[in-house]
mmCIF file of C-alpha atoms in Angstrom:
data_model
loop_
_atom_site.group_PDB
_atom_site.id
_atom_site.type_symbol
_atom_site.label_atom_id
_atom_site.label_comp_id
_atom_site.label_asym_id
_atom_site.label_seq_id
_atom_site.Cartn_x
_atom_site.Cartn_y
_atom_site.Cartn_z
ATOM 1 C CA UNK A 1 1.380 100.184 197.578
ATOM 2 C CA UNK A 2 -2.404 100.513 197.444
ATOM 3 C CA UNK A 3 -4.320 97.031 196.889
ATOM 4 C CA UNK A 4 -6.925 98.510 194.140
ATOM 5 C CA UNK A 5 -8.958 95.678 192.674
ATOM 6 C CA UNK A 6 -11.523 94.886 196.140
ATOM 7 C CA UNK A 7 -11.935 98.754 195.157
ATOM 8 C CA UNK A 8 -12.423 98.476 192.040
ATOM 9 C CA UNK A 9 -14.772 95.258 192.439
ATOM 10 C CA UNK A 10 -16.825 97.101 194.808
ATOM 11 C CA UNK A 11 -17.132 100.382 192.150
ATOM 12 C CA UNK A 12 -18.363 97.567 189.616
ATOM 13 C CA UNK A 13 -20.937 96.623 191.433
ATOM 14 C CA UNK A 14 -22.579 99.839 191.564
ATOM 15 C CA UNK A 15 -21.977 101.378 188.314
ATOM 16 C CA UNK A 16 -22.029 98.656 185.839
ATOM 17 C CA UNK A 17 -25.104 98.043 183.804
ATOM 18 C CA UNK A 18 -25.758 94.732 184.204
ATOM 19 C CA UNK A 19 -25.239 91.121 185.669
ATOM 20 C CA UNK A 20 -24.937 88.557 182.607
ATOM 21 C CA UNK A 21 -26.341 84.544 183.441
ATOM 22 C CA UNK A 22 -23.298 82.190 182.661
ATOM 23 C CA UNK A 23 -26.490 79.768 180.980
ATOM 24 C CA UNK A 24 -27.711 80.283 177.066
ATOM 25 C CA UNK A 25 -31.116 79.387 175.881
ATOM 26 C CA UNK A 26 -30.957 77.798 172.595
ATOM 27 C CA UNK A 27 -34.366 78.453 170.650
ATOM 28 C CA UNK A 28 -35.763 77.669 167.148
ATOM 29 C CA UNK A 29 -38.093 78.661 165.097
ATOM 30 C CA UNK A 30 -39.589 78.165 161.815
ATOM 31 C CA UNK A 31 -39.567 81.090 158.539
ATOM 32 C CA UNK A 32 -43.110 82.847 158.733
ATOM 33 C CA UNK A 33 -43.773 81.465 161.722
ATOM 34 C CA UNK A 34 -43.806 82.659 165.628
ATOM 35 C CA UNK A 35 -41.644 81.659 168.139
ATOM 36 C CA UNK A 36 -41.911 82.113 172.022
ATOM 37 C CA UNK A 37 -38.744 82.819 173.971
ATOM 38 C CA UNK A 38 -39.072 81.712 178.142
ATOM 39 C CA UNK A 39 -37.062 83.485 180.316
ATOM 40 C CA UNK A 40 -37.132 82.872 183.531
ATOM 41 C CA UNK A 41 -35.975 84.749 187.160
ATOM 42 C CA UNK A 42 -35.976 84.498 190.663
ATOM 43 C CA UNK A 43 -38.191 85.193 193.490
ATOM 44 C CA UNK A 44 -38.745 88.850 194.452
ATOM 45 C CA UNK A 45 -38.264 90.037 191.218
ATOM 46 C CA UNK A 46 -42.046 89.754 190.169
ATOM 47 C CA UNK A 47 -42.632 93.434 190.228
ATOM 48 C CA UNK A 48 -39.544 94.158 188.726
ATOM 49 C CA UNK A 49 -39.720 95.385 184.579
ATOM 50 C CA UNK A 50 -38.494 92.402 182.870
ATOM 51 C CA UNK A 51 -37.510 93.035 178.642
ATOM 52 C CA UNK A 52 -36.362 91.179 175.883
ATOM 53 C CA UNK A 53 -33.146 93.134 173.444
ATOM 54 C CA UNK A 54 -30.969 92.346 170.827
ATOM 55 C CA UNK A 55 -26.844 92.531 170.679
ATOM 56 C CA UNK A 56 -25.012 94.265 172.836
ATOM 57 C CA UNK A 57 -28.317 95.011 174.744
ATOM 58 C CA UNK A 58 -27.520 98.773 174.883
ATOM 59 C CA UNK A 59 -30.786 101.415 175.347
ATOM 60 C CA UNK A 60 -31.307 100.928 171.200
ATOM 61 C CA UNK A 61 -31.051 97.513 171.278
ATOM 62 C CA UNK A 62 -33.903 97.118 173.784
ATOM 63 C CA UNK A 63 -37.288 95.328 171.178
ATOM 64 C CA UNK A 64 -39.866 95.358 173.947
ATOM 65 C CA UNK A 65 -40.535 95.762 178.223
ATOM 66 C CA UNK A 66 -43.299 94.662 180.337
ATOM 67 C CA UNK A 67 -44.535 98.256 180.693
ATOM 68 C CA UNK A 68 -45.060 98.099 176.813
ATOM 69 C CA UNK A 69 -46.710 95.115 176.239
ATOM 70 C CA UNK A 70 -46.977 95.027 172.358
ATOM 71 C CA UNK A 71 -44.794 96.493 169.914
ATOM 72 C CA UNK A 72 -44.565 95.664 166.231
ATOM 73 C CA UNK A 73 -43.885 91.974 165.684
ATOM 74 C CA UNK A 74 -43.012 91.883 169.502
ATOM 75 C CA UNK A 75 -44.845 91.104 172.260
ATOM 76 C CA UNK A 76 -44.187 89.835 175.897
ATOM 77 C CA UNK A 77 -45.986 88.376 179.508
ATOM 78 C CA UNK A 78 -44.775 88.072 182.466
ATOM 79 C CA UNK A 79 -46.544 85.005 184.806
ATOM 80 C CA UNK A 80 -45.075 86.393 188.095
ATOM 81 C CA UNK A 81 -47.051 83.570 189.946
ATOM 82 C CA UNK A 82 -44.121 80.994 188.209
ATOM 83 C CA UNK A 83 -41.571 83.126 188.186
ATOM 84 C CA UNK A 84 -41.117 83.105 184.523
ATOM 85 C CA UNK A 85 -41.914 85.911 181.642
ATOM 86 C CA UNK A 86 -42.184 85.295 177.427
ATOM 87 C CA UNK A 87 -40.881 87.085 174.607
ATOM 88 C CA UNK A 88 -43.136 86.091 171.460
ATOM 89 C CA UNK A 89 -41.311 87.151 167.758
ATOM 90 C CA UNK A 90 -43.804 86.471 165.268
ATOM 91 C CA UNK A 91 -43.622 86.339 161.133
ATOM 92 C CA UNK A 92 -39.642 85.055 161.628
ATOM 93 C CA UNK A 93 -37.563 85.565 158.541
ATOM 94 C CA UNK A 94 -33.979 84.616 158.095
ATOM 95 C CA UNK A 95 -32.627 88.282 159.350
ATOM 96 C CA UNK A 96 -34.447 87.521 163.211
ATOM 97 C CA UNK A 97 -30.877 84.686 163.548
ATOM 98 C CA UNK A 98 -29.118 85.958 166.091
ATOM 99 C CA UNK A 99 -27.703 86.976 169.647
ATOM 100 C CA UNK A 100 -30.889 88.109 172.341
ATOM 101 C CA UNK A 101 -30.768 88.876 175.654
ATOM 102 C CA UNK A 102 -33.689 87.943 178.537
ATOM 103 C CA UNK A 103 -33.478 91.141 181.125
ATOM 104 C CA UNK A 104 -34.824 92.181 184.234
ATOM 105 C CA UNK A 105 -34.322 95.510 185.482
ATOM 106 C CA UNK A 106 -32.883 96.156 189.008
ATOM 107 C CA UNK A 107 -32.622 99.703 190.640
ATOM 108 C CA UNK A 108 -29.051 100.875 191.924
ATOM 109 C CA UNK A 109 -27.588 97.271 190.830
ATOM 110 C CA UNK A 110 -26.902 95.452 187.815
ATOM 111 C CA UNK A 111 -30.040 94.148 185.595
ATOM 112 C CA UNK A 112 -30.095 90.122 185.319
ATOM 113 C CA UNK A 113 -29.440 89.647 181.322
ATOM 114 C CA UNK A 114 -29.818 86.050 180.719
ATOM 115 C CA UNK A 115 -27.841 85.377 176.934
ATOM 116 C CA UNK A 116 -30.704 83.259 173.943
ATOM 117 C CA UNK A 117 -29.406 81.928 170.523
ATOM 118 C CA UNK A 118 -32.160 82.455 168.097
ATOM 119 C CA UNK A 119 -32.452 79.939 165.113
ATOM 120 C CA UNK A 120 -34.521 80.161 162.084
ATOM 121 C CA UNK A 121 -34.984 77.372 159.457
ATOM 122 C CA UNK A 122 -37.323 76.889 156.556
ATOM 123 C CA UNK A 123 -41.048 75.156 157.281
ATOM 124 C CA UNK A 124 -40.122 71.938 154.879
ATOM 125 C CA UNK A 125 -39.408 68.420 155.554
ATOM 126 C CA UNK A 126 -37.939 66.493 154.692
ATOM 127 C CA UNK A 127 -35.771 65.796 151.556
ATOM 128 C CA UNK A 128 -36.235 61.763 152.010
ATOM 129 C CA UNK A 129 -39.848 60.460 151.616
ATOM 130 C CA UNK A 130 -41.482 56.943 151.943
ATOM 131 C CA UNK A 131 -44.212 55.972 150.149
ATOM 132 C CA UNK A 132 -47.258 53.809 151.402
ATOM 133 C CA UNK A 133 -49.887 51.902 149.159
ATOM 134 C CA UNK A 134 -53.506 51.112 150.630
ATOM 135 C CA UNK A 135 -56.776 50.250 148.938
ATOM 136 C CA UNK A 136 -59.927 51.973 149.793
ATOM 137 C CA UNK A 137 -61.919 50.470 152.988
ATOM 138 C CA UNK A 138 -58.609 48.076 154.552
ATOM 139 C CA UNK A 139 -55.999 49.393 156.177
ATOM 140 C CA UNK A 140 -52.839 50.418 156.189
ATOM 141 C CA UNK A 141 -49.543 50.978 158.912
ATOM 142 C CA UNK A 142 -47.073 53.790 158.669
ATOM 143 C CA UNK A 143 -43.775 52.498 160.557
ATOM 144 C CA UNK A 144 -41.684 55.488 161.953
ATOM 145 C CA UNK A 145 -38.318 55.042 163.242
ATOM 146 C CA UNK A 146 -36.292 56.894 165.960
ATOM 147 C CA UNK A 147 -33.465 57.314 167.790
ATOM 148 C CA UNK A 148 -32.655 55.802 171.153
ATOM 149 C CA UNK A 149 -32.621 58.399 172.905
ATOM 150 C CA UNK A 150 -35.299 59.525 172.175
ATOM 151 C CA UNK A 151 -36.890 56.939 173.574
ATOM 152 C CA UNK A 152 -38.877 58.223 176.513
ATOM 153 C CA UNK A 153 -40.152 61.150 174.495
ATOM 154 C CA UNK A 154 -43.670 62.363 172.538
ATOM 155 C CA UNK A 155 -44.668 60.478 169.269
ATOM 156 C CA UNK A 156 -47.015 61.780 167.049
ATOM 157 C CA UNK A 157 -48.191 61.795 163.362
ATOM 158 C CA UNK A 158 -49.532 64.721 161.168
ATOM 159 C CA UNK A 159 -51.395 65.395 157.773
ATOM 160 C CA UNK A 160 -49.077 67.739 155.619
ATOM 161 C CA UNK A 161 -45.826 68.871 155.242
ATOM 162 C CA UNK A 162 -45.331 71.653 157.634
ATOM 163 C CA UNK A 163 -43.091 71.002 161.015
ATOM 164 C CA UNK A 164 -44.490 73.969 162.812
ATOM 165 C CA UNK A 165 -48.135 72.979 162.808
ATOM 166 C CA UNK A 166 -47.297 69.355 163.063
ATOM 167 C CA UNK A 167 -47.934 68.261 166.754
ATOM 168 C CA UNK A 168 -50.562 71.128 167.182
ATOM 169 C CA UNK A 169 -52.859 68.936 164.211
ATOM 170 C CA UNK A 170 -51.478 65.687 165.456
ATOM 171 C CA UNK A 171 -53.816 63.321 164.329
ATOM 172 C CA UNK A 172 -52.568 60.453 167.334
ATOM 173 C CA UNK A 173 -49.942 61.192 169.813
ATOM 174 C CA UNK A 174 -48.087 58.080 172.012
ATOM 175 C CA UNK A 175 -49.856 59.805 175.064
ATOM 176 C CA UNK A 176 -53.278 59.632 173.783
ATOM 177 C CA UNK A 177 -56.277 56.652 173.563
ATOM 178 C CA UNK A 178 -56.559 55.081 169.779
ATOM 179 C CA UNK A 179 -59.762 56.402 168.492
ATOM 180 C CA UNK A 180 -61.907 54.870 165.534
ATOM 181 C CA UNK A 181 -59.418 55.136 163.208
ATOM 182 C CA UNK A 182 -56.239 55.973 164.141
ATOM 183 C CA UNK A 183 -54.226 53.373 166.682
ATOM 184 C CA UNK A 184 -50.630 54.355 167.966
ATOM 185 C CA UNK A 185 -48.041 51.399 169.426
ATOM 186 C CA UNK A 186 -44.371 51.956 169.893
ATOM 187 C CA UNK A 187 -41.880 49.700 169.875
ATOM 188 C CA UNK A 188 -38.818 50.637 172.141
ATOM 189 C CA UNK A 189 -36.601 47.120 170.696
ATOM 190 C CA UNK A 190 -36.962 47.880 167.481
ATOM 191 C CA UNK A 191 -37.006 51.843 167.936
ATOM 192 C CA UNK A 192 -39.549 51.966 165.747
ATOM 193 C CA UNK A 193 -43.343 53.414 166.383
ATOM 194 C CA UNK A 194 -45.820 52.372 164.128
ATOM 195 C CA UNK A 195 -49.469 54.361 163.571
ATOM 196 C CA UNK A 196 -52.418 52.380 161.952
ATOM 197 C CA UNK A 197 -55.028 53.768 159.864
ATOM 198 C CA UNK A 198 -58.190 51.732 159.063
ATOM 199 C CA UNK A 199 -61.209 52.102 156.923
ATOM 200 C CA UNK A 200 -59.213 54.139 154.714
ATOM 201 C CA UNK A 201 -60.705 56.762 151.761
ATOM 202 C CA UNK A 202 -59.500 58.424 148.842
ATOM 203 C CA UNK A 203 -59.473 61.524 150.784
ATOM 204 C CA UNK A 204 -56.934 59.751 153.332
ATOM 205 C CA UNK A 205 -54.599 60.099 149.809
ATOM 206 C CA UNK A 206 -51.496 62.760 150.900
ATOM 207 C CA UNK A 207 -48.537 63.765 152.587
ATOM 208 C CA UNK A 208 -47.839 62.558 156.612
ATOM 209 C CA UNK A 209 -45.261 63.323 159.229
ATOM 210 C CA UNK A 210 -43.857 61.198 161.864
ATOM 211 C CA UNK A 211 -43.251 63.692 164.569
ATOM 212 C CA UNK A 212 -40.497 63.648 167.862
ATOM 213 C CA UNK A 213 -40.886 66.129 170.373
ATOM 214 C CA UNK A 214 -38.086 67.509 172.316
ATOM 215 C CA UNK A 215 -38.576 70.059 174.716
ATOM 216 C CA UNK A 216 -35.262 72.277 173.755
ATOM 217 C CA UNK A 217 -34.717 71.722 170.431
ATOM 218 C CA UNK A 218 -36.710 71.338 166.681
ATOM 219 C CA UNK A 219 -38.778 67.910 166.705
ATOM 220 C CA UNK A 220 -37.304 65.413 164.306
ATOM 221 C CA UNK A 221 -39.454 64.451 161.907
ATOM 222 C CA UNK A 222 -39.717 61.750 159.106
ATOM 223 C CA UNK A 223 -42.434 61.804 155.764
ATOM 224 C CA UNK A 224 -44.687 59.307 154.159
ATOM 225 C CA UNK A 225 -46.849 59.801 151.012
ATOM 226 C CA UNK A 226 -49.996 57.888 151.595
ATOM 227 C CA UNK A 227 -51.491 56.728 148.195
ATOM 228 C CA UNK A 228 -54.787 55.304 148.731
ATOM 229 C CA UNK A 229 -56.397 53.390 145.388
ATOM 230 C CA UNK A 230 -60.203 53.034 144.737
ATOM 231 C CA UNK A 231 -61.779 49.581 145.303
ATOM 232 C CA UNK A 232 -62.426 47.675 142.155
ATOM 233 C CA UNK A 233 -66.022 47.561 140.285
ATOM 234 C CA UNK A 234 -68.414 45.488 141.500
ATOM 235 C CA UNK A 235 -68.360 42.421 138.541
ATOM 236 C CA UNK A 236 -70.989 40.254 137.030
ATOM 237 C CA UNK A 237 -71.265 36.821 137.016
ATOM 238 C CA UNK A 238 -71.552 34.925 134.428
ATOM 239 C CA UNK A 239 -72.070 30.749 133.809
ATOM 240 C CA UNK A 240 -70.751 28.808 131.076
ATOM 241 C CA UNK A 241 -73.269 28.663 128.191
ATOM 242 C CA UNK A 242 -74.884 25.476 127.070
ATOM 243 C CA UNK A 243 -76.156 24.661 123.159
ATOM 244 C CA UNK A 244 -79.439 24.409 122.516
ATOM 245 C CA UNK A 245 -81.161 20.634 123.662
ATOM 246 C CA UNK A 246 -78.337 20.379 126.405
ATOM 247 C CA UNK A 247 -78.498 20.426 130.193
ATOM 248 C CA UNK A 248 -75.123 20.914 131.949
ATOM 249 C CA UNK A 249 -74.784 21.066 135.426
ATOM 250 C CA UNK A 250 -71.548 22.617 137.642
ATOM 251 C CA UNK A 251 -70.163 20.314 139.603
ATOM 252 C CA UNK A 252 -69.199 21.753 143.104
ATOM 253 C CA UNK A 253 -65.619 22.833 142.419
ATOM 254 C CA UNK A 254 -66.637 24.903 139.281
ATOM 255 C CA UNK A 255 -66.403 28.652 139.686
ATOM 256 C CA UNK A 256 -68.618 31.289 138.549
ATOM 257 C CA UNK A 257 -66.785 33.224 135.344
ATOM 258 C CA UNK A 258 -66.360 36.774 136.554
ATOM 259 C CA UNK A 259 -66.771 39.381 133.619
ATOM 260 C CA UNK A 260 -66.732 43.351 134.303
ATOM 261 C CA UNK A 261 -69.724 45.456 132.619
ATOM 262 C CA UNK A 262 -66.887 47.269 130.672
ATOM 263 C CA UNK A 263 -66.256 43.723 129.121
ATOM 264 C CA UNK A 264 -69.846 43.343 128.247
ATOM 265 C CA UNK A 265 -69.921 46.903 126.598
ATOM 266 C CA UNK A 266 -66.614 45.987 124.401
ATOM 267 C CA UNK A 267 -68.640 42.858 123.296
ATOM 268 C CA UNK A 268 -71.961 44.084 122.760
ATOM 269 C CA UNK A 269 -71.472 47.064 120.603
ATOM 270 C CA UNK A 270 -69.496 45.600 117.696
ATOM 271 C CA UNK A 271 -71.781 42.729 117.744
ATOM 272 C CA UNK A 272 -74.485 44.945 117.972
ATOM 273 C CA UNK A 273 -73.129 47.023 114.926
ATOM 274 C CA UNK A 274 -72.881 43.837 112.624
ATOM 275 C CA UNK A 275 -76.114 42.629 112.911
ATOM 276 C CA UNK A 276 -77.990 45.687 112.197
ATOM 277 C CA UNK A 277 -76.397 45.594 108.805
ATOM 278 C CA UNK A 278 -77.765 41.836 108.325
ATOM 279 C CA UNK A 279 -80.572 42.443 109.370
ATOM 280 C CA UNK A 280 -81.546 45.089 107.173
ATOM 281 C CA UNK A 281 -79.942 42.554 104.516
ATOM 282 C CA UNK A 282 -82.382 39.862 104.836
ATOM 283 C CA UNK A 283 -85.122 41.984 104.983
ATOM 284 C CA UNK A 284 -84.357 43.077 101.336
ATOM 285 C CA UNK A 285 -83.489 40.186 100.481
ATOM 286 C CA UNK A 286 -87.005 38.542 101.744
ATOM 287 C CA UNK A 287 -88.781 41.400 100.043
ATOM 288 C CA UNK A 288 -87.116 41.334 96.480
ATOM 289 C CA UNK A 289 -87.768 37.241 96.686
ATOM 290 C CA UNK A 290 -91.410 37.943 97.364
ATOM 291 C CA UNK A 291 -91.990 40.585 94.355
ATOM 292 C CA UNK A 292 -89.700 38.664 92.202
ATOM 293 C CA UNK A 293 -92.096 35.094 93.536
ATOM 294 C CA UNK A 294 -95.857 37.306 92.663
ATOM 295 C CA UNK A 295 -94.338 38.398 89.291
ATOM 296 C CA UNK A 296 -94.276 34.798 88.315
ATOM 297 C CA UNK A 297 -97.434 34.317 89.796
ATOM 298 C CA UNK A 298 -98.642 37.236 87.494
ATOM 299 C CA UNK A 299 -97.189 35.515 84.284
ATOM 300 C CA UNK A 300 -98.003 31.817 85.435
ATOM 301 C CA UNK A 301 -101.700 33.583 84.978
ATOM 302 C CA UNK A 302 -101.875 35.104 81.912
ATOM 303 C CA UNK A 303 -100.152 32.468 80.013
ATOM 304 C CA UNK A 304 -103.083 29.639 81.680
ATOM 305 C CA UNK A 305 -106.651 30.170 79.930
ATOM 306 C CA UNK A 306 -107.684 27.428 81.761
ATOM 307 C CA UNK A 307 -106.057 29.091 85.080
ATOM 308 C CA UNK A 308 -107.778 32.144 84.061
ATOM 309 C CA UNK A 309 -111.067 30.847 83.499
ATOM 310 C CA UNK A 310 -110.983 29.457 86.758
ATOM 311 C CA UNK A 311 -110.056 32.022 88.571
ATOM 312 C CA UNK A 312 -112.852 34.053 86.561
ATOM 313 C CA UNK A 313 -115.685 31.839 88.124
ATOM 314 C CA UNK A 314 -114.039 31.521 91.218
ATOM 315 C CA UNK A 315 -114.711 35.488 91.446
ATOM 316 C CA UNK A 316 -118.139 35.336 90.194
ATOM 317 C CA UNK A 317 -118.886 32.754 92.516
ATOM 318 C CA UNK A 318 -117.566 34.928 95.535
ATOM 319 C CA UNK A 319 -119.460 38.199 93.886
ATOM 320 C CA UNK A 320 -122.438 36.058 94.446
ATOM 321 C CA UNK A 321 -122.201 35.360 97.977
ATOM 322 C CA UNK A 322 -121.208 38.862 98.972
ATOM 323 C CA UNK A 323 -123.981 40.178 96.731
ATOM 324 C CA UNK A 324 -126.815 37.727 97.568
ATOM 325 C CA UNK A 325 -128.265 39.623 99.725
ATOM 326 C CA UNK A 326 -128.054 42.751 97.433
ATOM 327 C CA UNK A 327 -129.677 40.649 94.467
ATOM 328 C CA UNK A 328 -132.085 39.685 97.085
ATOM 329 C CA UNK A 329 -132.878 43.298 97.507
ATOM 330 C CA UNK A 330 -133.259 43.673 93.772
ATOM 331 C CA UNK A 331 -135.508 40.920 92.828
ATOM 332 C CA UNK A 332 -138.022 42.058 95.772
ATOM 333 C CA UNK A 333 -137.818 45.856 93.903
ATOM 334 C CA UNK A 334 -138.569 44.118 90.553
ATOM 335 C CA UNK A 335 -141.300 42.427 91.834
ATOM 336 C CA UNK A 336 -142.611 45.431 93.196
ATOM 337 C CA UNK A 337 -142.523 47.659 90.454
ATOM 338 C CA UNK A 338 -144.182 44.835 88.046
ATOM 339 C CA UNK A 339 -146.958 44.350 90.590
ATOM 340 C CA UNK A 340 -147.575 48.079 90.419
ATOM 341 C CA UNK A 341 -147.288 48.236 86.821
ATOM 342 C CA UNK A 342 -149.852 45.053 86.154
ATOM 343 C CA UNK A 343 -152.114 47.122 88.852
ATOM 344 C CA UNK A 344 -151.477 50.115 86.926
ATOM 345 C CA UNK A 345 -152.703 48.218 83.696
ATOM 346 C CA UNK A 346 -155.409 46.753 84.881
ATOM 347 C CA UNK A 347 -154.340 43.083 84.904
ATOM 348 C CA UNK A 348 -156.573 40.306 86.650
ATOM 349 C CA UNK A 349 -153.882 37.618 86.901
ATOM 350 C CA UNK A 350 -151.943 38.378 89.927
ATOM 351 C CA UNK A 351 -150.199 35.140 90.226
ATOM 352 C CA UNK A 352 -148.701 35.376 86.964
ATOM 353 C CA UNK A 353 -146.730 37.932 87.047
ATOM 354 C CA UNK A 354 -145.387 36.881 90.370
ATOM 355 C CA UNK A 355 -144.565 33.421 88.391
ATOM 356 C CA UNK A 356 -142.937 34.840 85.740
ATOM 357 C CA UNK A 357 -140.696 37.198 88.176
ATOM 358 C CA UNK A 358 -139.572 34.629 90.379
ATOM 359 C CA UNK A 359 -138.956 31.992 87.278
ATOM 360 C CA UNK A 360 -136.867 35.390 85.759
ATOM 361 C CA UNK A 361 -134.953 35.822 88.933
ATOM 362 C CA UNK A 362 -134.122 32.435 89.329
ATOM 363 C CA UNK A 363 -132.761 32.124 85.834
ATOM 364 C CA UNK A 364 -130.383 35.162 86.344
ATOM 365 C CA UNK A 365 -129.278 33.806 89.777
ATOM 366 C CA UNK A 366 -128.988 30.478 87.653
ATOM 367 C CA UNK A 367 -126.427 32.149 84.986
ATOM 368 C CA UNK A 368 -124.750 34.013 88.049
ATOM 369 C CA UNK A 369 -124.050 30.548 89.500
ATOM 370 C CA UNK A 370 -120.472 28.959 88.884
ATOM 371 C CA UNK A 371 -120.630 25.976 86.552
ATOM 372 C CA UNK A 372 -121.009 22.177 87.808
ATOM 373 C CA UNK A 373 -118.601 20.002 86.643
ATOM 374 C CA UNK A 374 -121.315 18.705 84.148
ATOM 375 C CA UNK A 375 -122.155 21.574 83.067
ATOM 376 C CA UNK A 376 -118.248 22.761 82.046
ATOM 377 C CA UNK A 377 -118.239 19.015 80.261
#
């Protein structure tokens, strides 16, 4: 009897399809995001058509080839200096889970198919937080712990809350220099890696990730909320007060009394609202005391003849002096219009009438004058 299966091994070989890789790439991605599958093959295969399908990997099944280039949300390269070709997916969604296949395409014998496992989670993390106090201007360490075997691998930390994006915006990675603000040390007792952030402002206020790298699979990541407060007011000093006549002096060990200006505005302005009341209280108060005082004045007057008479000639004394000069004035026009009249009438006596004026003006200047103390006797 006929041996069949070197036979049928043989016909195989030259009519099957394909020649499947025992390996499976396992890659992830994130929802919305893209994700680049590497597939790589052997030497003398660069200017072979490499492709990237779905399933079974059947002629429908086949999402994009080298001699395509771009198609839809695919796309692929092929770096045939490395040996190596990429199969981007991009705007993932929960339906893009599955079974793919890395090919490259042989003539007259079997295409290399090598299997990927495609898995999609959401861009969130995490469901645990810790959260970090710092004041404005200090400083503040984040503390991120690990795993041990992860050891020898990338650390990193992140602004936000998005994995995908993390170590692409890392603000320090294990691998790079501390800057200005931002310092990185890791601690491989403790398992614990620990990022400092100095001269902190409000703006520094938000979510953080603690990233992990790993080359084949999701980084692990851990998240901190950052809460940065304002520094408080500046504050006025202020020294004990003294009474009036007193000197005090603080003795070395007495400290300044510190008072905010939001104190001093809580004191001043119900202070200030009682005393404009009193104020305007003793000014009435001064002014009805004064009318009331001048209307007894008034009265103390008019019931003292003697008061009144006094107070007569003390005005007619002080109508004098302001009108001396005006009587003055008077007595020299008198004296002038007599002269011209005696001219006028002939008379021969100038000296008389000149007597008799001045003895006339005297006398009324006389009974103008206050009384002498004699004289009231």
């Amino acid at each position: 009897m006929w041996n069949l299966q070197p036979f049928l091994i043989v016909l195989c070989s030259v009519f099957c399809c394909v020649t499947r890789s025992a390996a499976v790439l396992h890659v992830f991605g994130y929802e919305s995001r893209n994700v680049i599958i590497t597939c790589s093959y052997g030497r003398g295969y660069e200017d072979y058509e490499k492709y990237l399908c779905k399933n079974d990997c059947s002629y429908d099944d086949v999402l994009i080839k080298t001699s395509q280039r771009e198609e839809k949300k695919y796309s692929i390269n092929d770096y045939k200096t490395r040996s190596f070709f990429t199969a981007t997916i991009s705007d993932l969604c929960f339906n893009d889970t599955g079974k793919y296949w890395c090919g490259v395409t042989r003539n007259f014998i079997p295409d290399i198919l090598t299997e990927v496992k495609l898995e999609v989670t959401k861009d969130v993390c995490c469901e645990k937080v810790s959260e970090i106090q710092g004041s404005e201007e200090g400083s503040v360490s984040i503390s991120c712990l690990y795993e041990s075997k992860y050891e020898k691998k990338l650390k990193y930390i992140c602004r936000g809350k998005q994995p995908s994006t993390c170590l692409q915006q890392a603000l320090i990675t294990s691998d790079n220099k501390p800057n200005k603000r931002f310092t990185i040390s890791d601690d491989k007792m403790s398992k614990t890696f620990t990022v400092t952030i100095s001269k902190l402002t409000l703006k520094d206020s938000g979510p953080y990730l603690c990233g992990v790298h790993r080359d084949e699979e999701l980084d692990v990541f851990s998240a901190v909320e950052l809460e940065v407060k304002a520094s408080p007011q500046p504050s006025t000093t202020v020294w004990p007060i003294t009474t009036a006549g007193q000197v005090t002096s603080a003795s070395p060990t007495q400290e300044p009394v510190k008072v905010s200006t939001s104190l001093y505005a809580i004191l001043f302005v119900p202070a200030l609202v009682l005393l404009i009341p009193i104020f305007t209280l003793v000014k009435v108060c001064k002014h009805r005391c004064y009318k009331e005082k001048e209307t007894k004045v008034a009265t103390e007057r008019a019931c003292s003849p003697t008061e009144a008479v006094n107070s007569q000639e003390a005005s007619t004394v002080a109508d004098i002096y302001v009108n001396g000069d005006h009587l003055k004035m008077l007595s020299k026009q008198k004296t002038s219009k007599e002269h011209s009249a005696d001219y006028r009438f002939g008379a021969e006596d100038e000296g008389e009438p000149e007597y008799e004026n001045f003895t006339a003006e005297a006398e009324d200047i006389y009974c103008n004058m206050p009384p002498s103390k004699t004289h009231r006797k």
